[in-house]
Short mmCIF file of C-alpha atoms and ligand atoms in Angstrom, two decimals:
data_model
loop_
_atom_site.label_atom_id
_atom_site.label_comp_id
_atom_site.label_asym_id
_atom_site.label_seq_id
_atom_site.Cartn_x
_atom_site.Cartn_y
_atom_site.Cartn_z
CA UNK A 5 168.37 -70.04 -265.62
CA UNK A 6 168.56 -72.24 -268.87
CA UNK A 7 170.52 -69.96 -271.38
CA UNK A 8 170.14 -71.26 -275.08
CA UNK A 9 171.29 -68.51 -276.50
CA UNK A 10 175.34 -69.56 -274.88
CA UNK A 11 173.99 -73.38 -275.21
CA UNK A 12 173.75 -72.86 -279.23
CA UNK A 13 176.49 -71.15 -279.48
CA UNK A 14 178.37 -74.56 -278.46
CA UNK A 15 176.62 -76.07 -282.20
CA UNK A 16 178.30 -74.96 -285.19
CA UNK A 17 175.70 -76.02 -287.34
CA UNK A 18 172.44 -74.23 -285.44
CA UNK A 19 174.65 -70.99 -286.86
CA UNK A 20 173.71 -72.20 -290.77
CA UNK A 21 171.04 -71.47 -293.13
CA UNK A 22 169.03 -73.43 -295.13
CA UNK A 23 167.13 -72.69 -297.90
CA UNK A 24 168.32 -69.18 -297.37
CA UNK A 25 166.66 -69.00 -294.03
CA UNK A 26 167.96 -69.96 -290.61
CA UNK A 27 167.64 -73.20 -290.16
CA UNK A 28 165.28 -74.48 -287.52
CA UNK A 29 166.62 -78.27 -286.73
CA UNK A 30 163.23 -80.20 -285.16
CA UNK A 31 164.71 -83.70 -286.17
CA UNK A 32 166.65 -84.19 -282.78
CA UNK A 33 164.69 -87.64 -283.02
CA UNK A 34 166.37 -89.27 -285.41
CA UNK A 35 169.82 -87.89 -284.75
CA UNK A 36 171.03 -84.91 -282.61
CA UNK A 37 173.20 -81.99 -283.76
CA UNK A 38 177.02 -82.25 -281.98
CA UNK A 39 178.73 -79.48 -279.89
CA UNK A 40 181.94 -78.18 -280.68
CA UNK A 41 183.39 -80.41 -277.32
CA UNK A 42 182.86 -83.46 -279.04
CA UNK A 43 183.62 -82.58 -282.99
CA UNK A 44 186.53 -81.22 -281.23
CA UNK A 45 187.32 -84.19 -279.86
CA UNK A 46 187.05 -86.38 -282.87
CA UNK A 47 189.61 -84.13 -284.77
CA UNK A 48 192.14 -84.52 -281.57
CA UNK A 49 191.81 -88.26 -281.86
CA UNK A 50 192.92 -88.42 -285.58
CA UNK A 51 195.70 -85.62 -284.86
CA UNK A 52 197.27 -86.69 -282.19
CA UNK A 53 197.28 -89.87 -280.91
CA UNK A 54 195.04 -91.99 -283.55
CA UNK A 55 196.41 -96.18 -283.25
CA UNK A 56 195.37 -99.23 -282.32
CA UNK A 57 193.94 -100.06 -278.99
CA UNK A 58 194.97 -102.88 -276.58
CA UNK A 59 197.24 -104.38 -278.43
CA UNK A 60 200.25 -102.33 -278.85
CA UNK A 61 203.14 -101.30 -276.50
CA UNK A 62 204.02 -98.07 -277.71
CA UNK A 63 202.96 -94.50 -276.35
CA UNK A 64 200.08 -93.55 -279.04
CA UNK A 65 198.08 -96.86 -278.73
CA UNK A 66 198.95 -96.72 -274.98
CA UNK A 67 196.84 -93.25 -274.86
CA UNK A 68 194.16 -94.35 -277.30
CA UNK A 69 193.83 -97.41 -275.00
CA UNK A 70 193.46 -95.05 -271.97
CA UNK A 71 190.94 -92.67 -273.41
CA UNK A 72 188.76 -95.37 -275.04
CA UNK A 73 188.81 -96.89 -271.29
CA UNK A 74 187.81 -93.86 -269.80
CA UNK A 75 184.79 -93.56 -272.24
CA UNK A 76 183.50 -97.21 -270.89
CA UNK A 77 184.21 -95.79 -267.57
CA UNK A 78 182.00 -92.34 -268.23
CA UNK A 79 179.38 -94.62 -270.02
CA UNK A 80 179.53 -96.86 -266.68
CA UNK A 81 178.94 -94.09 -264.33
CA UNK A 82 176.73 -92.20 -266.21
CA UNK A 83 174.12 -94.95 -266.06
CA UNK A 84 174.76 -96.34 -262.95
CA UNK A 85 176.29 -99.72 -264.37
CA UNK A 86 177.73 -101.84 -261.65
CA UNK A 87 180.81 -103.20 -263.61
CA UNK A 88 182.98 -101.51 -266.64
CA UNK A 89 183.26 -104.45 -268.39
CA UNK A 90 179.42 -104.89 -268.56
CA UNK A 91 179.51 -102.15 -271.04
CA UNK A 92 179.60 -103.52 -274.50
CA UNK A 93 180.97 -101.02 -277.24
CA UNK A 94 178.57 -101.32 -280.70
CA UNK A 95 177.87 -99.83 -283.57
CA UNK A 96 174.65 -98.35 -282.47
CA UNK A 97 171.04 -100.00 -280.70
CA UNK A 98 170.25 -101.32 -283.99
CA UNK A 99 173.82 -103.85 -283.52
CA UNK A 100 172.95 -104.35 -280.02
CA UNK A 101 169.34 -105.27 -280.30
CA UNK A 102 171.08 -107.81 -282.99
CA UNK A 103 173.77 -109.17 -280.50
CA UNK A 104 171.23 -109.83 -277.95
CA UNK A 105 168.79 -111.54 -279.88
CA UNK A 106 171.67 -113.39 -282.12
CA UNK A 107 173.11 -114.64 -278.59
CA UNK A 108 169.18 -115.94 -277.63
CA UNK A 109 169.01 -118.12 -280.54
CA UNK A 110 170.87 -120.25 -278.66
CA UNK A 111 168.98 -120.30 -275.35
CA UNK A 112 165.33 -120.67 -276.93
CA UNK A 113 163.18 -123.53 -277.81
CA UNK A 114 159.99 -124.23 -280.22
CA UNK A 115 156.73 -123.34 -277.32
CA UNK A 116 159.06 -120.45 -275.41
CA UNK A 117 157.29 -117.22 -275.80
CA UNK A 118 158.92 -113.50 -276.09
CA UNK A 119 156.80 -110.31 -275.74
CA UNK A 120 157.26 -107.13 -277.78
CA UNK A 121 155.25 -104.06 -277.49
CA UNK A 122 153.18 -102.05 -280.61
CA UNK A 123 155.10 -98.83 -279.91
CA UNK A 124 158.53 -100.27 -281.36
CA UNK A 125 161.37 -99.24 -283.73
CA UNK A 126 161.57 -101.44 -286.66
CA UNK A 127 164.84 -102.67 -285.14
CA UNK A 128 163.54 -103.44 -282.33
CA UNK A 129 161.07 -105.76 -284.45
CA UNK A 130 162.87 -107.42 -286.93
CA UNK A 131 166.00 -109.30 -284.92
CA UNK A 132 163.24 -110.61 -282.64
CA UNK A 133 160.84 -111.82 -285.42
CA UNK A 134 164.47 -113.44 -287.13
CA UNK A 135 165.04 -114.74 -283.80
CA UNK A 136 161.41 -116.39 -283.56
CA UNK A 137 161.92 -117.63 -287.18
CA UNK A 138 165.10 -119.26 -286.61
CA UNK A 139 163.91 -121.08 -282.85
CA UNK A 140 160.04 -121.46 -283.21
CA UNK A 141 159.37 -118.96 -280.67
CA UNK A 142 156.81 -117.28 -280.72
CA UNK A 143 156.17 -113.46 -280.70
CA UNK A 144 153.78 -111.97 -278.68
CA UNK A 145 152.58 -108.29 -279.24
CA UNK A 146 151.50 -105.38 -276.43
CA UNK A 147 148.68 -103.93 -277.77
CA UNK A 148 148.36 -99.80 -277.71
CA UNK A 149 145.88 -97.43 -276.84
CA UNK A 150 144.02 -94.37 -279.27
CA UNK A 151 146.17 -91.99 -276.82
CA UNK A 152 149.33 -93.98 -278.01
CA UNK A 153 150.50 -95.66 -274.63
CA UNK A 154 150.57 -99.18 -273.62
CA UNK A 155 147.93 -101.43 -272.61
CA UNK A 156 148.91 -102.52 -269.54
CA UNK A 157 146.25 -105.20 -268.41
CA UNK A 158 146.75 -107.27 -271.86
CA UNK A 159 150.42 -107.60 -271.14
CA UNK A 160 149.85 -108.77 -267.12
CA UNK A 161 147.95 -111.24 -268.70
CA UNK A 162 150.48 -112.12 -271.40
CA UNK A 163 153.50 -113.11 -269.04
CA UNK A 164 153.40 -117.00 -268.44
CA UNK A 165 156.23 -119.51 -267.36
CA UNK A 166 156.74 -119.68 -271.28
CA UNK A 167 157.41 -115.64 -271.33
CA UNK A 168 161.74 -115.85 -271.60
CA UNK A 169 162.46 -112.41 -272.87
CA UNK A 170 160.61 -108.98 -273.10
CA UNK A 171 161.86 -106.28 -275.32
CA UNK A 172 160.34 -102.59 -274.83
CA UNK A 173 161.65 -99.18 -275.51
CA UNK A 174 161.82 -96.73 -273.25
CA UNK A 175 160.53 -93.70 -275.01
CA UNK A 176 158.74 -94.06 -278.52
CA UNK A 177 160.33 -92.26 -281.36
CA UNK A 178 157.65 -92.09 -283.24
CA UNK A 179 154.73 -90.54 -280.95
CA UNK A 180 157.12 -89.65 -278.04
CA UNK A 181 155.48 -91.91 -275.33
CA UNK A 182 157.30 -92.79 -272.21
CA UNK A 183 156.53 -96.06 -271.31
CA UNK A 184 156.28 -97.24 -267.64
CA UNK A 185 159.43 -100.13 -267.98
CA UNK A 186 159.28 -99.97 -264.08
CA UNK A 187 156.81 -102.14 -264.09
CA UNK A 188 157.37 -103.83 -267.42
CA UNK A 189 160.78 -104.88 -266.22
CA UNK A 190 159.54 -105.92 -262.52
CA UNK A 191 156.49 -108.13 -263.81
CA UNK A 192 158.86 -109.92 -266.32
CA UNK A 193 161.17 -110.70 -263.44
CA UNK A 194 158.15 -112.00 -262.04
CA UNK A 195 158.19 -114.91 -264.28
CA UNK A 196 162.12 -114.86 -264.84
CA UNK A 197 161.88 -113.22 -268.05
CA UNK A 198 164.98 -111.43 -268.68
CA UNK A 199 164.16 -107.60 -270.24
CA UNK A 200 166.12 -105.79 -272.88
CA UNK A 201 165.53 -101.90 -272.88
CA UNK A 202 165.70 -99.75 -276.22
CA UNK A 203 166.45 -96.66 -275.27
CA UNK A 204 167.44 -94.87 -278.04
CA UNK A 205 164.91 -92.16 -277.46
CA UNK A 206 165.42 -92.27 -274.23
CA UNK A 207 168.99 -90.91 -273.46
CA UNK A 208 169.03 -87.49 -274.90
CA UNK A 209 166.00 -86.27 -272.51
CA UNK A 210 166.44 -88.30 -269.19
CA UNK A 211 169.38 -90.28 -267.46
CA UNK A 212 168.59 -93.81 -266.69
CA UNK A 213 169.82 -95.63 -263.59
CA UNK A 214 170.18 -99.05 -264.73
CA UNK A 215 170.64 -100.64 -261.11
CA UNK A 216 167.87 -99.11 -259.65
CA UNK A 217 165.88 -100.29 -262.68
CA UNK A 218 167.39 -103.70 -262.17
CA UNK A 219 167.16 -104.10 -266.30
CA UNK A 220 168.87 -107.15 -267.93
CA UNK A 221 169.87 -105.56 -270.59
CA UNK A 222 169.81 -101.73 -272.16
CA UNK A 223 170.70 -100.34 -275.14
CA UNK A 224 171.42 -96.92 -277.09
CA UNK A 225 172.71 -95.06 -279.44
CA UNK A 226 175.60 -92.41 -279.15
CA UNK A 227 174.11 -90.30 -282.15
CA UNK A 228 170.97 -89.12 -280.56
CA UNK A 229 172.51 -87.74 -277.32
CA UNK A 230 175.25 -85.56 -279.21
CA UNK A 231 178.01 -88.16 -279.91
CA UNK A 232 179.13 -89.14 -283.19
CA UNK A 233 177.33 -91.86 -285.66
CA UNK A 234 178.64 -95.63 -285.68
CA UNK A 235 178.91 -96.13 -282.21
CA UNK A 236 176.39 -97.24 -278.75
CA UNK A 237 176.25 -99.28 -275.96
CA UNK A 238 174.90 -103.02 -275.11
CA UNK A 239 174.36 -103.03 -271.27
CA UNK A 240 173.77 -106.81 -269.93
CA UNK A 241 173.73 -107.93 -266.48
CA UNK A 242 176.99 -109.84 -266.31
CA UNK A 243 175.20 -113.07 -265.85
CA UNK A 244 173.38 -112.64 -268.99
CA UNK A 245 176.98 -111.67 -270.70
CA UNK A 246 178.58 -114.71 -269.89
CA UNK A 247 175.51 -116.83 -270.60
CA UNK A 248 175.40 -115.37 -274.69
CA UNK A 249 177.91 -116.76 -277.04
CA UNK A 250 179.31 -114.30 -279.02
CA UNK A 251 177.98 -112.64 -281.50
CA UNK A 252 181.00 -112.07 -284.32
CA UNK A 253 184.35 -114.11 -284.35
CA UNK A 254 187.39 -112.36 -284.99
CA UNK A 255 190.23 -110.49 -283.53
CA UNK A 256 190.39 -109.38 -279.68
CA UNK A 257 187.89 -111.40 -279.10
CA UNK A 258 190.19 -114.47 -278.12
CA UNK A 259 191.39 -115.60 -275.24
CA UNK A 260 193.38 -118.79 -277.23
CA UNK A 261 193.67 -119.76 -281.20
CA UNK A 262 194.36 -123.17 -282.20
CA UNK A 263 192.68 -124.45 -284.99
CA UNK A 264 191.65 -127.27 -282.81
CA UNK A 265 189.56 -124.76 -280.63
CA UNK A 266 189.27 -121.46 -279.89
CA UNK A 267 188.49 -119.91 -276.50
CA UNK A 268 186.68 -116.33 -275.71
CA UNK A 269 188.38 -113.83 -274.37
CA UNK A 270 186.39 -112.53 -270.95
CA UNK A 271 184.06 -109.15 -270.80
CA UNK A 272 183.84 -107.21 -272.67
CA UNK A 273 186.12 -108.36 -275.37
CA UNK A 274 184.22 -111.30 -275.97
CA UNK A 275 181.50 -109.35 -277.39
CA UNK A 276 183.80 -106.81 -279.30
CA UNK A 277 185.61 -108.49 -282.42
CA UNK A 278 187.76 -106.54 -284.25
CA UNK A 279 189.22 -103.33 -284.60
CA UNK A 280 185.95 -100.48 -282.74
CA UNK A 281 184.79 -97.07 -283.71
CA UNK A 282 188.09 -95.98 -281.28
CA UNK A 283 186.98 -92.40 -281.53
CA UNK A 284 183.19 -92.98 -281.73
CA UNK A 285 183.42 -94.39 -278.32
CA UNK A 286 185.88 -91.57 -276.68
CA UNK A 287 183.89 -88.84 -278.38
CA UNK A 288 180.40 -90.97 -276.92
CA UNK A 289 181.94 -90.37 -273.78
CA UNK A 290 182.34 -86.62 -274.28
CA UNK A 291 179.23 -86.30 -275.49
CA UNK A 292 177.80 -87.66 -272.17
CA UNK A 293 180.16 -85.19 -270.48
CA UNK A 294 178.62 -82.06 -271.73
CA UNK A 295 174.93 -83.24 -271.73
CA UNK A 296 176.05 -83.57 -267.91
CA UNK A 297 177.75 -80.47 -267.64
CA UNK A 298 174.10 -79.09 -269.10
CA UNK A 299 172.31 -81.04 -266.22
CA UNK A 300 169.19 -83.67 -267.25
CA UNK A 301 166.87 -81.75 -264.39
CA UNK A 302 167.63 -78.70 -266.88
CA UNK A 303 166.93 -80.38 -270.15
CA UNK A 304 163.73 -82.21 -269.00
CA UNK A 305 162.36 -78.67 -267.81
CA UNK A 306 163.08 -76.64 -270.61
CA UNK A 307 161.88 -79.42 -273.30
CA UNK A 308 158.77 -80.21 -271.36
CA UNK A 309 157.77 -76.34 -271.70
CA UNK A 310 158.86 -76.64 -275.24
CA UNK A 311 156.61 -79.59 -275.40
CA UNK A 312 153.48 -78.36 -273.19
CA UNK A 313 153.92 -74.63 -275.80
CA UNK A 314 154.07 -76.46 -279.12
CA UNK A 315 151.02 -78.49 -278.51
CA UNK A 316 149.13 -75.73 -277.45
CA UNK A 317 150.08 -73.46 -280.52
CA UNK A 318 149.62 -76.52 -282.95
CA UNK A 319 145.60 -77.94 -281.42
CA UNK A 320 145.02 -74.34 -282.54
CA UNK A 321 145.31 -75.01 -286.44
CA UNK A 322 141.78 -76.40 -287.11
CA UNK A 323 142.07 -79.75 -288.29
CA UNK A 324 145.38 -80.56 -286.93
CA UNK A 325 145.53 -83.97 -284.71
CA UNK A 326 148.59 -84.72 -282.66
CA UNK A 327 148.96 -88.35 -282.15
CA UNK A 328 150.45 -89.42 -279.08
CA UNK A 329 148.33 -88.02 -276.33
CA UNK A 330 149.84 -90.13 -273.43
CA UNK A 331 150.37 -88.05 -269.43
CA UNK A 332 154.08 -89.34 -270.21
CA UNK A 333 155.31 -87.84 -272.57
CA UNK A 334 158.78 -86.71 -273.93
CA UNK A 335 159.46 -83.59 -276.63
CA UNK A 336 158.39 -85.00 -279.45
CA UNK A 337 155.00 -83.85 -281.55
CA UNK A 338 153.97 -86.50 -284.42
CA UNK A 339 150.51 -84.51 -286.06
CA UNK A 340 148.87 -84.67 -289.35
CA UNK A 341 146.87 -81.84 -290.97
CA UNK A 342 143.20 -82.98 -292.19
CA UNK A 343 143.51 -84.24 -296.02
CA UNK A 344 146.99 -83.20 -295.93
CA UNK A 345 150.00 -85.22 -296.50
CA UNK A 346 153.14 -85.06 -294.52
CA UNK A 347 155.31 -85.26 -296.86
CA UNK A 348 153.85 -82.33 -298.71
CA UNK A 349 153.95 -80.15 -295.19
CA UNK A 350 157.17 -81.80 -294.88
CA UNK A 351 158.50 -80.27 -298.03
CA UNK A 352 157.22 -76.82 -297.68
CA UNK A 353 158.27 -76.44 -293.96
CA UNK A 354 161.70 -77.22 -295.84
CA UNK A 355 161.72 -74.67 -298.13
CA UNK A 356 161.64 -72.53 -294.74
CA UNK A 357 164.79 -73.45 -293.30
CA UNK A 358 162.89 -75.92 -290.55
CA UNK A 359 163.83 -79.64 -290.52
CA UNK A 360 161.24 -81.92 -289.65
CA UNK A 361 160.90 -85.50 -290.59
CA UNK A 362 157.48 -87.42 -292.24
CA UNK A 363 156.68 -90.73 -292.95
CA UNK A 364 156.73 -93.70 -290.55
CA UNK A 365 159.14 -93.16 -288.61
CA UNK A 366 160.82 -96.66 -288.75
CA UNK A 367 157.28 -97.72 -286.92
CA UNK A 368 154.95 -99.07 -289.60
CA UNK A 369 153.01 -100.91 -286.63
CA UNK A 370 152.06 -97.44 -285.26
CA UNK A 371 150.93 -95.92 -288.48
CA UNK A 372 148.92 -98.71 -289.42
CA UNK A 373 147.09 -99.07 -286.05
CA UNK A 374 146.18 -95.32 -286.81
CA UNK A 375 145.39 -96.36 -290.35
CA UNK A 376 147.41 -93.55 -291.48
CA UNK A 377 150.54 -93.42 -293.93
CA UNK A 378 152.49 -91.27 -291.70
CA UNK A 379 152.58 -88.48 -289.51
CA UNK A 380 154.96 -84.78 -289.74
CA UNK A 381 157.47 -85.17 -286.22
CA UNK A 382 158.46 -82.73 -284.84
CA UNK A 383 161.23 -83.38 -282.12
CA UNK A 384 162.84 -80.75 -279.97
CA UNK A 385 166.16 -80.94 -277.99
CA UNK A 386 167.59 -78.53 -275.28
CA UNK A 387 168.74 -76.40 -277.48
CA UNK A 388 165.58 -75.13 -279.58
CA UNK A 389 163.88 -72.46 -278.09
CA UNK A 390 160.32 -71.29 -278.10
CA UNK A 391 161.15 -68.55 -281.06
CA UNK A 392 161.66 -71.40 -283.10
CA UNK A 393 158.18 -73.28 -282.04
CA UNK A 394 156.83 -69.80 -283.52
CA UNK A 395 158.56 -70.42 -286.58
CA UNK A 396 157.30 -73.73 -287.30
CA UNK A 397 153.74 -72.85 -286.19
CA UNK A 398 153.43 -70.28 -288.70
CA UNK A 399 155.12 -72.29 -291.29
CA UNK A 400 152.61 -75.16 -290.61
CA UNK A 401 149.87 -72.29 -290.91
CA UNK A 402 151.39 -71.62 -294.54
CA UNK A 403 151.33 -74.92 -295.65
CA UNK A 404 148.12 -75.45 -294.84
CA UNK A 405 147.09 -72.24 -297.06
CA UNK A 406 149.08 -73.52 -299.85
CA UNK A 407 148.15 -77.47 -299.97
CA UNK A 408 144.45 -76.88 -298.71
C1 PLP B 30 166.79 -94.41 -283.44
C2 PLP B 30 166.13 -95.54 -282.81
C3 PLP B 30 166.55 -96.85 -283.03
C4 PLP B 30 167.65 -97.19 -283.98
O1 PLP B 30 168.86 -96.63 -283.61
P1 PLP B 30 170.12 -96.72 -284.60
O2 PLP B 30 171.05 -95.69 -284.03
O3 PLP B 30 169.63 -96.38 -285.97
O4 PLP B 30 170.66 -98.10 -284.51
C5 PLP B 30 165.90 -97.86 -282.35
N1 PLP B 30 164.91 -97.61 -281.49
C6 PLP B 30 164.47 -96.36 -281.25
C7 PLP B 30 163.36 -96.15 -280.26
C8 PLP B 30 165.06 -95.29 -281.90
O5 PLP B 30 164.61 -94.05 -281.65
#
């Protein structure tokens, strides 16, 4: 039995009011809320045993060293990663994305081709389109569907001898669609296109095996699956690793300095210049530890009937239409009210404790297909329950009074 009433107790913050009402969080899509495990754990770090990692001989960095090991080594198993070292320590999927296509620059000609999909993150945009700029590449776009999924036909036909890389994400923050990378990664290979992954959606509502999906490369966030800002992961096949220069010069990078030349240290230090989040990462790895301890099979369960309730309750409201209709589909509800804004519904579902975000979600593409300025998101995690669909249901209902 899925208990949320013991799973919020482990949030501080799910205890607080807003606005002088409880507050309702529905944003888990642009960040998550963090359990006590991992704040805990962040506060430990900087306590006890806070140095510098890798380099030093004495106990404390010896013990940060360890920990911030055994993160790579959670992140490694958690996602079914062949090799620790293939596990790249970054900022976030925004400063993967950026390594990968950075390193790519290097590897494409003018006439190559590179496929992206309509259903993307801005970041997941922009470093390619820099990356076309700077090579003469050129960028080739998945069309989407009215019910928000993929077309699948245009991009069989899109993949040529020229196709060299194809960048996807897994789950689509802004309408919530799950797209099929199965076979988007297996019809690339068909043509030796390598495949980067964004799954930055992804990881907070299923558990990816990365082998079995044979990707080339897969990225995420630590921020959206519990874990603290500032810190992700850059998967690559180690081929692919050792084929990309790297992407930032500096310190533990190295393997030698002369000022004559310089040679790279090996994987993954090659790709990780510089002093890391130390405690982002070993917190990352806690984070992944109790979303485990909580189970995926339980999470996808409970937020599908989240899901499957919400949309049932909203396509009551006359007028209201949910965008993102796809059979694949993760916990996340992107609607508009007839003549309404979202950023007026936005505003007053505010005023009632309940966090929701509006606009375009980082995914102007999507909005403008729909010829619409934005939508009001909704995005549930494991720990909302259906009391607090209720609550935003008949706060939408009041908006709609007022602004109507
Ligand atoms: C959040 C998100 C990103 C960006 O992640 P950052 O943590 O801001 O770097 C990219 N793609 C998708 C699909 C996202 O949901």
């Amino acid at each position: 039995m899925f208990n949320t009433t013991s799973i919020r107790a482990d949030f501080p913050i799910l205890q607080r009011k807003v606005n002088g009402k409880p507050l309702v969080y529905l944003d888990n899509a642009a960040t998550s809320q963090k359990p006590q495990v991992v704040i805990d754990a962040i506060v430990e770090y900087y306590s006890n045993y806070n140095a510098n990692i890798h380099r030093g001989v004495h106990a404390l960095s010896q013990e940060a060293t360890d920990k911030y090991e055994e993160a790579r080594q959670k992140i490694q198993q958690h996602f079914n990663i062949t090799k620790a070292h293939e596990v790249i320590f970054t900022s976030g999927t925004t400063h993967a994305i950026n390594m990968v296509a950075n390193g790519f620059a290097s590897l494409l000609r003018k006439g190559d081709e590179v496929i992206v999909s309509a259903l993307e993150h801005h970041s997941n945009i922009v470093p390619w389109q820099m990356l076309c700029e700077k090579t003469g590449a050129k960028l080739l776009v998945i069309p989407m569907t009215q019910e928000g999924t993929l077309d699948m036909k245009a991009y069989a036909e899109m993949l040529s001898d020229k196709t060299k890389l194809v960048f996807v994400n897994h789950i689509s923050n802004a309408l919530g669609t799950i797209n099929p990378i199965e076979t988007i990664i297996s019809k690339a290979h068909q043509v030796d296109a390598a495949v980067l992954i964004d799954g930055a959606q992804a990881c907070s509502h299923i558990k990816p095996d990365l082998q079995a999906l044979n990707v080339d490369f897969y990225v995420t966030s630590a921020h959206k699956m519990c874990g603290p800002t500032g810190v992700g992961m850059l998967y690559g096949k180690e081929e692919w690793l050792k084929k990309l220069p790297p992407y930032q010069g500096g310190g533990e990078m190295i393997a030698e300095v002369t000022f004559e030349k310089t040679t790279y240290a090996d994987l993954p230090h090659k790709f990780e210049a510089g002093t890391p989040n130390i405690c982002g990462g070993i917190a990352f790895g806690v984070a992944i530890d109790y979303l485990n301890h909580i189970g995926f099979k339980a999470i996808e369960a409970h937020e599908h009937e989240l899901l499957t309730y919400a949309t049932k309750e909203l396509l009551k409201i006359p007028g209201t239409r949910i965008y993102g209709t796809g059979k694949e589909k993760t916990s996340v509800i992107s609607f508009n009210l007839e003549n309404i804004h979202s950023y007026d519904v936005g505003t007053i579902l505010d005023k009632l404790g309940i966090a929701v975000r509006t606009g375009h979600h980082c995914a102007q593409p999507i909005m403008n297909y729909f010829n619409i300025p934005g939508t009001v998101r909704a995005s549930f995690a494991f720990y909302n329950t259906k009391e607090e669909v209720d609550v935003l249901i008949s706060g939408i209902k009041k908006a709609k009074q007022m602004l109507s």
